[in-house]
Structure formats: C-alpha cells, structure tokens
Short mmCIF file of C-alpha atoms in Angstrom, two decimals:
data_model
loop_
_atom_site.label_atom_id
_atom_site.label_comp_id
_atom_site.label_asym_id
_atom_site.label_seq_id
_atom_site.Cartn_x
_atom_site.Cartn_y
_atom_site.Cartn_z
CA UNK A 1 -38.40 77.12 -21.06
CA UNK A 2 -36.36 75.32 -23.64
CA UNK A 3 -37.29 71.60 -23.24
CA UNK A 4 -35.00 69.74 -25.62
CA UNK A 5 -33.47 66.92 -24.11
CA UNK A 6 -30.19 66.73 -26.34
CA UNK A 7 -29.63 70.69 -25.08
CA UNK A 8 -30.16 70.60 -21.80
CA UNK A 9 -28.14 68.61 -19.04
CA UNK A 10 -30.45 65.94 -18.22
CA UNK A 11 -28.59 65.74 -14.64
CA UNK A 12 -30.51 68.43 -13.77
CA UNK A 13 -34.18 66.72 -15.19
CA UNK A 14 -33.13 63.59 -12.57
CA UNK A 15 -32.73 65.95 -9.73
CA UNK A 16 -35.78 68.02 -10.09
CA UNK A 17 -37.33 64.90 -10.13
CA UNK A 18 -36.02 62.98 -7.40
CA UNK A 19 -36.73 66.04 -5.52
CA UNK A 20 -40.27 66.62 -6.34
CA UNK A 21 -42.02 64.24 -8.40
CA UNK A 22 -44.25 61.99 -6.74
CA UNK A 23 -44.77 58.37 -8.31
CA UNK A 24 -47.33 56.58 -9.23
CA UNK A 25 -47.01 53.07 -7.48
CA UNK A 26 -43.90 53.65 -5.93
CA UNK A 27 -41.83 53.36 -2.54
CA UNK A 28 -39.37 56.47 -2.74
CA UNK A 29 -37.42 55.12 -0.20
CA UNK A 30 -35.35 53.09 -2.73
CA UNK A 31 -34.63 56.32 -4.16
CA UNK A 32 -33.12 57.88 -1.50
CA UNK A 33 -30.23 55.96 -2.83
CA UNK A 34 -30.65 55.63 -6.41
CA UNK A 35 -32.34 57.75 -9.16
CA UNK A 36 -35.41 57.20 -10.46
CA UNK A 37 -35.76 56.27 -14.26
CA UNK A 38 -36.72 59.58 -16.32
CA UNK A 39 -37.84 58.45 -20.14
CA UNK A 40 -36.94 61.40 -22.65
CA UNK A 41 -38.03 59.79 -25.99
CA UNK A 42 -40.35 57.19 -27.42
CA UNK A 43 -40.32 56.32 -31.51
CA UNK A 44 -42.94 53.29 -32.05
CA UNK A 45 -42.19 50.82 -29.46
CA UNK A 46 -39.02 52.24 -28.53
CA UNK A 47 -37.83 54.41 -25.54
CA UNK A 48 -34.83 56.17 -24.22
CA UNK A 49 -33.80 57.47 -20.83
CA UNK A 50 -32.22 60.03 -19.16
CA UNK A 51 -28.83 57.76 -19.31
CA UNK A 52 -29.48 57.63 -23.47
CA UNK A 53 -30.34 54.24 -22.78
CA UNK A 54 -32.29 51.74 -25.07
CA UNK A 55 -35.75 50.25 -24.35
CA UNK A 56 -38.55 48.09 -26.34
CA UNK A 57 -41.68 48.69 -24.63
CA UNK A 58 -43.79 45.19 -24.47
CA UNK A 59 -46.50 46.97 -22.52
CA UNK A 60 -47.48 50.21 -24.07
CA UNK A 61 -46.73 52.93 -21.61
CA UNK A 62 -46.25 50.76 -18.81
CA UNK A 63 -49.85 50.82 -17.97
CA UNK A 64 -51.89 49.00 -21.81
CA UNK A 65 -52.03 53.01 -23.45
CA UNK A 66 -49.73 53.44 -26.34
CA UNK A 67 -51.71 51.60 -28.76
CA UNK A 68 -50.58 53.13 -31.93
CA UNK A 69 -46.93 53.64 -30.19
CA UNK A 70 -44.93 56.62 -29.68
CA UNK A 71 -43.48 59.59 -31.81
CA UNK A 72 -47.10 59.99 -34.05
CA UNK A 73 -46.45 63.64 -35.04
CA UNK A 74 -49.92 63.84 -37.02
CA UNK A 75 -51.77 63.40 -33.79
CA UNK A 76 -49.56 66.28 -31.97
CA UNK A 77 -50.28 68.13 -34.93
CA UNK A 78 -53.77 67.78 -34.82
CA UNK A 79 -53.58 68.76 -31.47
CA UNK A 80 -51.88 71.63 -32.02
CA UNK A 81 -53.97 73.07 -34.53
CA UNK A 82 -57.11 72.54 -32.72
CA UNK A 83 -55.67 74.11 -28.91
CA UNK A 84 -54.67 77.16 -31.00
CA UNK A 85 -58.38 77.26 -32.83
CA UNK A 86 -60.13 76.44 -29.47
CA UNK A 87 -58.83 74.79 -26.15
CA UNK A 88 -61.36 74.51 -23.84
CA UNK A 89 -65.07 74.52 -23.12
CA UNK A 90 -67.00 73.09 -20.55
CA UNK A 91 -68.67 70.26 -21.77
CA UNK A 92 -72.02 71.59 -21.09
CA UNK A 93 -71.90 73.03 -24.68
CA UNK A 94 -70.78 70.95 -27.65
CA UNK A 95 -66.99 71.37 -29.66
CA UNK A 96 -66.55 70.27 -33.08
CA UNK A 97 -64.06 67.36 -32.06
CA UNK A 98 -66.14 65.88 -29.08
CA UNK A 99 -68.86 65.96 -31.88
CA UNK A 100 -67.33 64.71 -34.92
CA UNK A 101 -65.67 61.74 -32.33
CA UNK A 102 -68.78 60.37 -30.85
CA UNK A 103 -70.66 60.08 -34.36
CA UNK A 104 -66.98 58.37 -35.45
CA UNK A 105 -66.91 56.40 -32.27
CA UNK A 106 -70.72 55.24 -32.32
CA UNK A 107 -69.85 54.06 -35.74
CA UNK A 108 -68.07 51.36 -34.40
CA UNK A 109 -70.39 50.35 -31.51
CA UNK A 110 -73.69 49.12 -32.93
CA UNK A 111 -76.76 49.33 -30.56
CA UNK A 112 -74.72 52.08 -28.44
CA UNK A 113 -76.11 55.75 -28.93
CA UNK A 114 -74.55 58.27 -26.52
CA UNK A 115 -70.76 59.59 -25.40
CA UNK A 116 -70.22 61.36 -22.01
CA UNK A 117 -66.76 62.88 -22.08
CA UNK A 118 -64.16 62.56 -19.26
CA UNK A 119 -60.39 62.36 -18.48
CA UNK A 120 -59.87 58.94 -17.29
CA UNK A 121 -61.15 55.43 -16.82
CA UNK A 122 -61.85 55.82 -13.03
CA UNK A 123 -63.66 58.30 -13.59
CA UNK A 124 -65.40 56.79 -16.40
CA UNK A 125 -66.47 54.25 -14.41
CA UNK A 126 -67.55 56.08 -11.77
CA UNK A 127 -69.98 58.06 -13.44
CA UNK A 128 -71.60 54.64 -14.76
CA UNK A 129 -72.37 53.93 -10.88
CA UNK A 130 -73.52 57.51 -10.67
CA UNK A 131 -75.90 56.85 -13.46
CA UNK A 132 -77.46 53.29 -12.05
CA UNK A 133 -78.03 54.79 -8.60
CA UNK A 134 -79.95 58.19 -10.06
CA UNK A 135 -81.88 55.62 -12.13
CA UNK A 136 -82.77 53.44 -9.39
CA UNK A 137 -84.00 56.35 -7.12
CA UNK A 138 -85.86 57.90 -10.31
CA UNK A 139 -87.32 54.38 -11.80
CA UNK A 140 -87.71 51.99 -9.30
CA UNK A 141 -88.56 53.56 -6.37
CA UNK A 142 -84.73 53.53 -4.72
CA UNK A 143 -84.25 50.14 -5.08
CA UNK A 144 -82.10 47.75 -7.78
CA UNK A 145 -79.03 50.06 -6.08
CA UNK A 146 -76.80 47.48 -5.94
CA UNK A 147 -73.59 47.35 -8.30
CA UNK A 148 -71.76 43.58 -8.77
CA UNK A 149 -68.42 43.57 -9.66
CA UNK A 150 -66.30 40.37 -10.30
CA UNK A 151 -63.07 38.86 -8.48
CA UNK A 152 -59.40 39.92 -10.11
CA UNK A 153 -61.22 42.38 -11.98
CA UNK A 154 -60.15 46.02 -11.74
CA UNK A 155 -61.97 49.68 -12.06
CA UNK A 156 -60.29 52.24 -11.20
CA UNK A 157 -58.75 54.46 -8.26
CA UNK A 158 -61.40 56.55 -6.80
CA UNK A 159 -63.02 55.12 -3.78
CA UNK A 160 -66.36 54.06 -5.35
CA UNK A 161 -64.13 52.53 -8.12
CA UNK A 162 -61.89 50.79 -5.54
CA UNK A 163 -65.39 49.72 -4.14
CA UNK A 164 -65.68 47.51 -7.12
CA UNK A 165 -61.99 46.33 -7.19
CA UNK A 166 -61.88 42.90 -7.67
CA UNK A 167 -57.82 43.14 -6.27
CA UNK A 168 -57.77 42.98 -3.01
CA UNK A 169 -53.93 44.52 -2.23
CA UNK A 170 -55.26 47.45 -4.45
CA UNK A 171 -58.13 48.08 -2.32
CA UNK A 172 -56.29 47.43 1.28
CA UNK A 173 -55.60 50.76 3.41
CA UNK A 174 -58.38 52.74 1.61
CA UNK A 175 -61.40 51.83 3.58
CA UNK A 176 -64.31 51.75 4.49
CA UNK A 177 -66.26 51.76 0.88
CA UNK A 178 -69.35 52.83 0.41
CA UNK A 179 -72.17 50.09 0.58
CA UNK A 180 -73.99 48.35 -2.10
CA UNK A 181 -70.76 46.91 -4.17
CA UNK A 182 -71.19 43.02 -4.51
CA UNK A 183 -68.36 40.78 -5.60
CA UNK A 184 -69.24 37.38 -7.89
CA UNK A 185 -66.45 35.01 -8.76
CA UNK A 186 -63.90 34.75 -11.09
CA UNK A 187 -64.36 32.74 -14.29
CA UNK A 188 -60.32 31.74 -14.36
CA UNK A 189 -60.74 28.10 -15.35
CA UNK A 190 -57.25 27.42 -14.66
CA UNK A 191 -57.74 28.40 -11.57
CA UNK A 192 -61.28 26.15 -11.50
CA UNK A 193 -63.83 26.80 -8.60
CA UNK A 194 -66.44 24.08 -9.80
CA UNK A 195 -65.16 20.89 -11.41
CA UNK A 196 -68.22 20.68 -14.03
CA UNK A 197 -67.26 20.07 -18.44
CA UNK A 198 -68.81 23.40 -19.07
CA UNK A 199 -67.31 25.82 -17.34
CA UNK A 200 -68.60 29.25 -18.80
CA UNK A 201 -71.89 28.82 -18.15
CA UNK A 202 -71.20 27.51 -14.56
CA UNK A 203 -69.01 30.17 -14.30
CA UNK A 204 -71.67 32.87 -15.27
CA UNK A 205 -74.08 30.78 -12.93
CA UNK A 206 -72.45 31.73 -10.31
CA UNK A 207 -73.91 35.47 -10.93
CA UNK A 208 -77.00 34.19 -10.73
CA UNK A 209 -76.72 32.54 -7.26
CA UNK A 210 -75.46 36.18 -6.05
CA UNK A 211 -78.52 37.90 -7.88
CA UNK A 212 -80.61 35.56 -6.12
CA UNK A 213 -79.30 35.68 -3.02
CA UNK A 214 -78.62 39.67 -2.94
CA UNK A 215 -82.46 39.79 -4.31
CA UNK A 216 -83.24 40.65 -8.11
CA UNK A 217 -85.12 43.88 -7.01
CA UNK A 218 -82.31 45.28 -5.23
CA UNK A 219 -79.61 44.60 -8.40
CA UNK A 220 -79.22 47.34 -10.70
CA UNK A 221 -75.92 46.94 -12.66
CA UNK A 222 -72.73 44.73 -13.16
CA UNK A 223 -69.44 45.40 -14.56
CA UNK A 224 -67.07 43.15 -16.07
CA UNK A 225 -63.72 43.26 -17.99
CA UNK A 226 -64.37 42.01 -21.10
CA UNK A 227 -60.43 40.18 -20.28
CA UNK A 228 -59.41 41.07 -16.75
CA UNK A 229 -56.31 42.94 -17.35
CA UNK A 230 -54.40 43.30 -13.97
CA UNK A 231 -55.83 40.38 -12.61
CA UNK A 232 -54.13 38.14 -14.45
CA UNK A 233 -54.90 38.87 -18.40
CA UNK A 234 -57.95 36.18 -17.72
CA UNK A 235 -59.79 35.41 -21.15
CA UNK A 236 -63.48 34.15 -20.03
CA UNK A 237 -64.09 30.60 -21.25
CA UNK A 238 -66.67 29.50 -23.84
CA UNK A 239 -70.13 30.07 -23.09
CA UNK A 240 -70.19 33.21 -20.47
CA UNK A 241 -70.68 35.63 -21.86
CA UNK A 242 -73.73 34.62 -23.72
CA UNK A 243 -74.60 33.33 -20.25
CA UNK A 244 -74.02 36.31 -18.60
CA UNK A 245 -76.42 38.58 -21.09
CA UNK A 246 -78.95 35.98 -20.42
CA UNK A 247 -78.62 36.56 -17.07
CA UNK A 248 -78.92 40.46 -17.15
CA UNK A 249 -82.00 40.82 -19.01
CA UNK A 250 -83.65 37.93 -16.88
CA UNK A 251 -83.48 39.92 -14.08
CA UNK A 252 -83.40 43.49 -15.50
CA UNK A 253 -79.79 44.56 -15.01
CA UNK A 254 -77.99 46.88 -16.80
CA UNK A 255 -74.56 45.38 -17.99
CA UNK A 256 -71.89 47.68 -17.73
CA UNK A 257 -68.52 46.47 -19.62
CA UNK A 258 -65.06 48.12 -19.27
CA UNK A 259 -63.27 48.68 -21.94
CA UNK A 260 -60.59 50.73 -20.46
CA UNK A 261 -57.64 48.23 -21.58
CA UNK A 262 -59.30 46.11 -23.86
CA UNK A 263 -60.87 49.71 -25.93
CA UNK A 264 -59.54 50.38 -29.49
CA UNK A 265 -58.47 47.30 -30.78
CA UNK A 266 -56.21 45.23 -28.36
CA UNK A 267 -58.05 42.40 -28.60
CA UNK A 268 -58.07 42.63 -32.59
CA UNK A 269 -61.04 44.19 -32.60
CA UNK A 270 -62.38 48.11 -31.65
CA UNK A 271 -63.60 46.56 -28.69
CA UNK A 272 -63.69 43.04 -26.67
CA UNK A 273 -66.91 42.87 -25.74
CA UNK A 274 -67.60 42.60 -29.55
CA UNK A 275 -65.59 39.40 -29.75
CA UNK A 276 -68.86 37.76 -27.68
CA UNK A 277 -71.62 39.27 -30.04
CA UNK A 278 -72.78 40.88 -26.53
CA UNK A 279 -75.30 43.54 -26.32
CA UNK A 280 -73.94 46.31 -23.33
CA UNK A 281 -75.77 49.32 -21.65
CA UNK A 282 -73.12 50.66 -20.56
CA UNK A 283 -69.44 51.08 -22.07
CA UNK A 284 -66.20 52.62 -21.04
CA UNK A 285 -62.80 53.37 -22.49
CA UNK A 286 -60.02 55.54 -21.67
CA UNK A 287 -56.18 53.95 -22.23
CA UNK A 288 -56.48 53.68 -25.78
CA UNK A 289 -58.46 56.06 -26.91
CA UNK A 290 -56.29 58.62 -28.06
CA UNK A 291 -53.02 56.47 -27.12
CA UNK A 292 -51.75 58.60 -24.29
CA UNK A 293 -51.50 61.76 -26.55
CA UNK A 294 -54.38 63.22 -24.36
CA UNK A 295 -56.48 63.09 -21.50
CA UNK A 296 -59.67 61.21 -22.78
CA UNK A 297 -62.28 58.46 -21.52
CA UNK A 298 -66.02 58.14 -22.51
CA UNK A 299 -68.74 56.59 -21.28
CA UNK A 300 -70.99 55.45 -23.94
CA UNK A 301 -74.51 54.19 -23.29
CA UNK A 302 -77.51 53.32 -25.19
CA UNK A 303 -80.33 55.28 -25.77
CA UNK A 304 -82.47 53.49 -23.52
CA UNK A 305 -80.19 54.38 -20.87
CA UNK A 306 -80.13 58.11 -22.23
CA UNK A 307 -83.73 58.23 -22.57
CA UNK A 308 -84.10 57.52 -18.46
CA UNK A 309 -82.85 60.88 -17.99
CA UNK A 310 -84.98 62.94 -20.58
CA UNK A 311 -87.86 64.61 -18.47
CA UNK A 312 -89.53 67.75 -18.44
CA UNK A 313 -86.94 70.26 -18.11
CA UNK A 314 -89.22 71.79 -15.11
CA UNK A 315 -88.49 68.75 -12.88
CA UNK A 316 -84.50 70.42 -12.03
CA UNK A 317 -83.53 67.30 -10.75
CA UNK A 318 -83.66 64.96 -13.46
CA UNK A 319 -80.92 64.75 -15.38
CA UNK A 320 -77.70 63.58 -15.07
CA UNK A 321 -76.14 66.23 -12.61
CA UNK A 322 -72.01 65.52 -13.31
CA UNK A 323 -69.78 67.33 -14.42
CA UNK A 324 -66.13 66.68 -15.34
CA UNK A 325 -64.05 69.75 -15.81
CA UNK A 326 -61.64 68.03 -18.20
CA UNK A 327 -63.64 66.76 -20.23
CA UNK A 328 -64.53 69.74 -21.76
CA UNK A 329 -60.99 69.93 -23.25
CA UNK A 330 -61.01 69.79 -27.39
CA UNK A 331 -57.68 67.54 -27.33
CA UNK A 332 -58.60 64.84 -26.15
CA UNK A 333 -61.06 63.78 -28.65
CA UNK A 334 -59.22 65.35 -32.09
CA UNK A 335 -56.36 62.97 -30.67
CA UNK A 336 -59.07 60.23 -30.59
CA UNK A 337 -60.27 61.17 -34.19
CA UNK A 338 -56.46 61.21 -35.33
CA UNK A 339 -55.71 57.96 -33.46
CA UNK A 340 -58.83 55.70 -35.02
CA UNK A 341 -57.83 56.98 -38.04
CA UNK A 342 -54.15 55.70 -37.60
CA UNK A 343 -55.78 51.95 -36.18
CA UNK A 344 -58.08 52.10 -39.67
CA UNK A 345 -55.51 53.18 -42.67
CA UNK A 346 -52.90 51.29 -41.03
CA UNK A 347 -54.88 48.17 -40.50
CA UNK A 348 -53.75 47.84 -36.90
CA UNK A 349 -56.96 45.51 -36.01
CA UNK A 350 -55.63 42.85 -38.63
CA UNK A 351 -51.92 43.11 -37.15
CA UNK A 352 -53.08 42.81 -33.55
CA UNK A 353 -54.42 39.63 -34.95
CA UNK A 354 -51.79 38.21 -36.95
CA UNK A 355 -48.82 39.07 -34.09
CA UNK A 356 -50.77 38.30 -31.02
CA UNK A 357 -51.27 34.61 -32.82
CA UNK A 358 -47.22 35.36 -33.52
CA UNK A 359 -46.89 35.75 -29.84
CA UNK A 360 -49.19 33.19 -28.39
CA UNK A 361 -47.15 30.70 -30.32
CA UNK A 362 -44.29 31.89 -29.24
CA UNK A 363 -45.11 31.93 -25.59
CA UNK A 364 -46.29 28.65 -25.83
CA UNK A 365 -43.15 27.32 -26.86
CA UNK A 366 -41.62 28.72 -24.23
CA UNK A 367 -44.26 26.78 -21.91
CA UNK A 368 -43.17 23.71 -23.25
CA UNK A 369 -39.23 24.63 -22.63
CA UNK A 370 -39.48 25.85 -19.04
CA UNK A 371 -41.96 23.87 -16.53
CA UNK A 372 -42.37 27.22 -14.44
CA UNK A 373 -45.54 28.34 -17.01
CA UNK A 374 -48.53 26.66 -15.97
CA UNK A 375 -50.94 28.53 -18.26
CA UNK A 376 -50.59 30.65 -21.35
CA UNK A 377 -53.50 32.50 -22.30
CA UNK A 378 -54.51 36.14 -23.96
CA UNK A 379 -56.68 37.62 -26.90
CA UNK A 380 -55.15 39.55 -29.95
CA UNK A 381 -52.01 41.60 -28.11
CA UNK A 382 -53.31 41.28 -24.48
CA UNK A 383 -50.94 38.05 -23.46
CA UNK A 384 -50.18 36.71 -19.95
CA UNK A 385 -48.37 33.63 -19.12
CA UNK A 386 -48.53 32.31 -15.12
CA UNK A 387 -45.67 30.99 -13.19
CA UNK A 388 -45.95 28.35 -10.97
CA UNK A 389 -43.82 26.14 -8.88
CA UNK A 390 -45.45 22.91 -9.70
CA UNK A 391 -47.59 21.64 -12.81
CA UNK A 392 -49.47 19.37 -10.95
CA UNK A 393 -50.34 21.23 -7.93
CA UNK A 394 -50.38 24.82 -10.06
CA UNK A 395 -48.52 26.57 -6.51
CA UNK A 396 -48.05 30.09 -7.71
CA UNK A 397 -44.17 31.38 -7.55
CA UNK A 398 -43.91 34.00 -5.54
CA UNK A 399 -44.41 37.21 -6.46
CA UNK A 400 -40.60 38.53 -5.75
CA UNK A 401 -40.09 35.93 -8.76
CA UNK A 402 -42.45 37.04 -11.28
CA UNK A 403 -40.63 39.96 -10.46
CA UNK A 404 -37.08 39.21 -10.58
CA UNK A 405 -37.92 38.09 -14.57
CA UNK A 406 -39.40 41.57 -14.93
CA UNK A 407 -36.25 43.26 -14.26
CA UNK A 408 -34.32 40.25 -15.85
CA UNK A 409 -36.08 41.19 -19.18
CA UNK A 410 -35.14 45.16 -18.69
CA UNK A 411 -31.56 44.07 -17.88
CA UNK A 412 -31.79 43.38 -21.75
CA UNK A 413 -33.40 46.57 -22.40
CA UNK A 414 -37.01 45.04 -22.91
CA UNK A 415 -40.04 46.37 -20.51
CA UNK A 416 -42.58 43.55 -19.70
CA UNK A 417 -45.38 43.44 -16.95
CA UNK A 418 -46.68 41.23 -14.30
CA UNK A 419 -49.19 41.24 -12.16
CA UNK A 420 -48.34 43.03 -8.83
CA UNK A 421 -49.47 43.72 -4.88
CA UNK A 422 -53.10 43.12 -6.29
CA UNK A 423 -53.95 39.68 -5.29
CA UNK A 424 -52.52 37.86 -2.61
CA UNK A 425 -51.00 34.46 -3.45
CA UNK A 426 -51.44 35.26 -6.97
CA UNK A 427 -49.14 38.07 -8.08
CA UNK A 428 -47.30 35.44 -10.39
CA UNK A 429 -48.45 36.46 -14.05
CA UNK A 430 -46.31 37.87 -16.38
CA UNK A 431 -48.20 40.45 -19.05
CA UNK A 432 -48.06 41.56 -22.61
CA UNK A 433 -49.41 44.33 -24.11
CA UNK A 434 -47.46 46.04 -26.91
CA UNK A 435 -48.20 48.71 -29.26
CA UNK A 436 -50.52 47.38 -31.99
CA UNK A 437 -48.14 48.38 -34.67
CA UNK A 438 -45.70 45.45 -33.01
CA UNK A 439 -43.55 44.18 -35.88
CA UNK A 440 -42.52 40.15 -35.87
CA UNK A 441 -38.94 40.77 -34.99
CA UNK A 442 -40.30 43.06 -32.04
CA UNK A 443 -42.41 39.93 -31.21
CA UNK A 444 -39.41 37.34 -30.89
CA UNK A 445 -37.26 39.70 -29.33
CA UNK A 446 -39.54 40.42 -26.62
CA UNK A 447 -40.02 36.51 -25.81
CA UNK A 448 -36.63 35.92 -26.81
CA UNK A 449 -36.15 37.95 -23.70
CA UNK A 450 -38.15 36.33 -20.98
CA UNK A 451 -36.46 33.15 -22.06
CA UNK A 452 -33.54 34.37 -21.20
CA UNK A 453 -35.00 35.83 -18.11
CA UNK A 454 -36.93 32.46 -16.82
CA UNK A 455 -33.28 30.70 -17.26
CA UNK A 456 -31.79 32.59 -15.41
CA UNK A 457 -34.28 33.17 -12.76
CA UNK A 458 -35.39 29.49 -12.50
CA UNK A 459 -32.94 27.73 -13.91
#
C-alpha cells in the first residue's frame, strides 16, 4: 500500500478514519458533524494536516513525547536496519540493543543497576506495584503491601495504575480499584494546605502522618512525579524532597519515582529526580525515551531491589513472574540508543535550560500584563501557567476557559495544553512542553500566541 500523503487523496485518509478510528480522549459525537484532525507530517516542531495546514507543536506530540522533535531520519534508520537484522524476541533472552541501552541508560542513573523492558508508562508502573507486593509476600511476611500515591499526580491507565491516580475525573467510571492504594497530599504551595514558612518539609510531613496512621509495617512503596505533569505542571517546593527520602528510609519504604514525562531531559537534566540529589529504588520512563519513534518504557531499579528476587532457582516461585510481550521488540531500545545520542551531540540538556529560562520569562511577563495568571511555575521545558478569576481569592476559571485559549492559540496555528477533566474545580492550567530542540523564535511565538489568546478570551 502506497502511503505517501502528497499521492494519495487524503479525502479518503479522513473518511477511513472518521469511520473507524477510535480516539484517544475523545467524544465522537462532535464528529458526526465535523472531521476529525488527521496530522500527515511533522519536521522539528512543526506539523501539517490533512487540509496542508500549518502547526507549531508547544507540547511534543500532544501528550510530553517528541523530545528531540519530528522528521529524525537517523533514528528511522536505525530502526530500519536493526527490524531487518532482528525484530523480535521475547525478552526472556537478551538482544544487542536492549543490552547496549541499559548499560547506556545506567550510565546516566548513578546508584540504579537494572532495566526491565516494556511498551509504555502504565505499564511501567504497574509492574513496579507488581514488584513491591511479590516482595512484601516474599520478605516481610505479606505485610508493608501498601502503595501511597500523591494528589494531582498521575500513573497511568490500567486499573492498578488508575488505583494510584491522583486525578480524580481520570479515575471516575472505572471502579472499584483494587485495595491497598493510599493517597497523601499535594505539595502545590500555591494552592497552600498548611500556612507554616517552610512549606516543603511540611508538605513532605504530611507523608509521614499517613505512614503513621496507615502503620509503618503495612507501607511498602510510594510514587511520586518528580513535577506532576497533568496535574497542573506542579514543581515541589524547597525542602521535600530531601524530606521525603528521609522519610522513606525511616520507615523502610521503597521510593518509586516516575519519570514518564519528566525522563530524558525535560527538566534540563536526563532525569528530574536528579535535580533533588535523591536516591530512588525504583524508576520509570516511557514518553521520552525514544521520542515517540517506538514503543519503549523501562523500569529501572537498584540492585538491592534486583537482588530480592535472586533465589535458588529450585524455589519456581521466586522471581519476578511478568512478562510483557512488547517489550521484547529490538526497536524500541536502538531508537532509545539513537535518541540519547541526539539529546548528547546536540546538547539538548543545555538548551532545555537556556529556553525554558527563555520561556519562564516570557510567561511571566505575560502574568504581569493579564491579571487572569495567578501562578507561573515549571522546570527546564515543562511550563504551566494557572488561570484564575481573582488574584486575591486565586478562584480557578473555569475549565471551558482554559479551554477556549487552547483552541484560541490553534486558531493561530500553535498547539498548547491545559489541564483537562482530571481534577474538579481545577482544570484551569495551561501547559508547555515543547521539543527540546525549541529555538528562541519558536519560544516567543508560542507565548506570543497565548497573549493573543488570553485577550481575546478575557479581555
């Protein structure tokens, strides 16, 4: 089948979609009278569609993915090469470009050891629970079962994953969860749940009070977004992390960090925990990884962790019984190898720096200009800025408005992000993620845009 977009009547692409494609987070009864937007071609940040319209994409693949942006021919290349040497194998035996990735990929991850391949961040997550229940019935007699999670933060789709969303709307309809998933709070100071000068450590406190209350011995693991992403791009404040790693080996629980968004430099560096000097047992990572070129996520542990599961191969029920089909395929990682290499020679870590400083200053000009930002806030090229109807009372817009500038800015042909049907009251922050090889000029226009969006939306 000849799939070249300039030979073949695209007409045809939009009805064989409309007729059979089934979206990912949408209502298809708006589509019953309009068609649905079919992108044909990306080239670094840009896009076109189906209608040979123009697009800047201001949040990597719609979804935090395309970190080294799109049209990188040596990574399809190196993907090609390798599916025609070898394709697949389950990943009960070894490949050379799982193996040559996890040595590249420990590299970067001091104290961390050990690389379980999968195909996506739910499901790298979800093998992390896996792993703290098996060791709780193997080391401590079936107890320290219990997995916290925190409040706006997000895991994935699966239903233990969803067990641990911290998004409420996201979770709705898909119950009941499985037991043992504890929630702690939130550590958004601008949204401030303890009026106290130092409010990272109270923040991380607050863990404590639900290890104490759940019972130490029945606490196995937490996991945290190093910057909650969907819940509102929230940037913990000074002093919790280090809290929170206090916290963890006080009472013997494994810390479990997801790096699905923040993974492979977004935060200006190859991962956000490492902005805290923290120490994980557990890490995952999917969206960045290989940039959307593949289907890749790893869960990377230490070797303590690994060691729990080395036993005498008589006792058949000791180690880690999982399996993910996918992640025996050779793509993903040579896409990964291809893709570091790509964030190192190009010295994407130092841009992410440079125009994520470019953009906070930008968006916090614009805070000054329209009254409707109450908070700016972000880390390298992970940006949100919240609306709100009032200053002084911080009264979220609604979330029909955050959205209305959404489609304001891709009126002008720029995609941006907001937070959406994941946290009631609170839908009302708008995100920014772009591709870390973001130019300046790509930076002003895309704020150049929501000013022009927030004008006309608010006046």
């Amino acid at each position: 089948m000849d799939l070249d977009y300039k030979k073949n009547d695209l007409s045809q692409v939009v009805a064989a979609d409309k007729a059979h494609v089934w979206h990912h987070l949408s209502q298809h009864k708006q589509y019953e009278t309009t068609d649905p937007r079919v992108f044909v071609e990306g080239k670094g940040l840009k896009l076109w569609d189906a209608t040979g319209r123009e697009f800047l994409d201001a949040v990597s693949g719609g979804v935090w993915t395309v970190n080294v942006g799109y049209g990188r021919e040596s990574i399809a290349n190196a993907v090609r090469d390798q599916l025609i040497k070898l394709n697949y194998y389950a990943g009960a035996a070894g490949n050379v470009p799982a193996a040559l990735f996890a040595e590249k990929l420990i590299e970067k991850m001091p104290g961390m050891s050990r690389v379980y391949y999968s195909n996506s961040g739910s499901e790298a997550n979800e093998k992390v629970y896996k792993m703290v229940r098996q060791i709780a019935h193997r080391k401590h007699g079936g107890k320290k079962w219990k997995i916290l999670y925190r409040e706006r933060d997000y895991h994935g789709t699966t239903i233990g994953t969803l067990a641990t969303s911290g998004q409420p709307q996201r979770a709705e309809q898909y119950g009941p969860y499985p037991e043992g998933f504890v929630p702690v709070p939130h550590c958004l100071e601008y949204r401030k749940q303890w009026d106290v000068e130092d409010y990272g450590r109270r923040a991380a406190d607050a863990i404590e009070e639900v290890i104490l209350r759940e019972g130490p011995d029945t606490v196995g693991a937490i996991v945290l977004e190093p910057v909650t992403a969907g819940g509102g791009v929230i940037v913990p404040p000074k002093g919790y992390w280090e809290r929170v790693q206090e916290i963890c080996r006080q009472y013997d629980i494994l810390l479990h960090i997801d790096e699905v968004v923040c993974g492979l430099g977004r935060t200006g560096m190859w991962f956000g925990y490492q902005q805290y000097g923290i120490q994980p047992d557990f890490v995952t990572m999917a969206k960045g990884v290989a940039s959307g070129y593949a289907a890749i996520s790893c869960t990377v542990t230490t070797e303590r962790v690994f060691d729990l599961f080395k036993e005498d191969p008589s006792d058949s029920m000791s180690y880690f019984r999982d399996i993910s089909t996918f992640g025996g395929c050779t793509s993903g990682p040579v896409a990964a190898l291809e893709n570091m290499r790509i964030i190192e020679e190009e010295g994407l870590l130092e841009n992410t720096t440079a125009m994520g400083a470019r953009c906070m200053a930008n968006l916090k000009a614009l805070q000054k200009k329209h009254a409707v930002i109450g908070d700016v806030r972000g880390l390298g090229l992970f940006l949100g800025a919240e609306l709100v109807k009032d200053r002084t009372t911080k009264e979220p817009v609604d979330e029909k408005q955050a959205q209305a500038v959404v489609a304001e800015c891709l009126a002008q042909g720029v995609i941006i992000g907001a937070t959406n049907r994941s946290l009631p009251g609170f839908n009302n922050t708008l995100c920014l993620s772009p591709a870390l090889t973001v130019t300046a000029e790509e930076i002003d226009r895309i704020t150049n845009a929501i000013d022009v969006a927030l004008t006309k939306v608010f006046g």
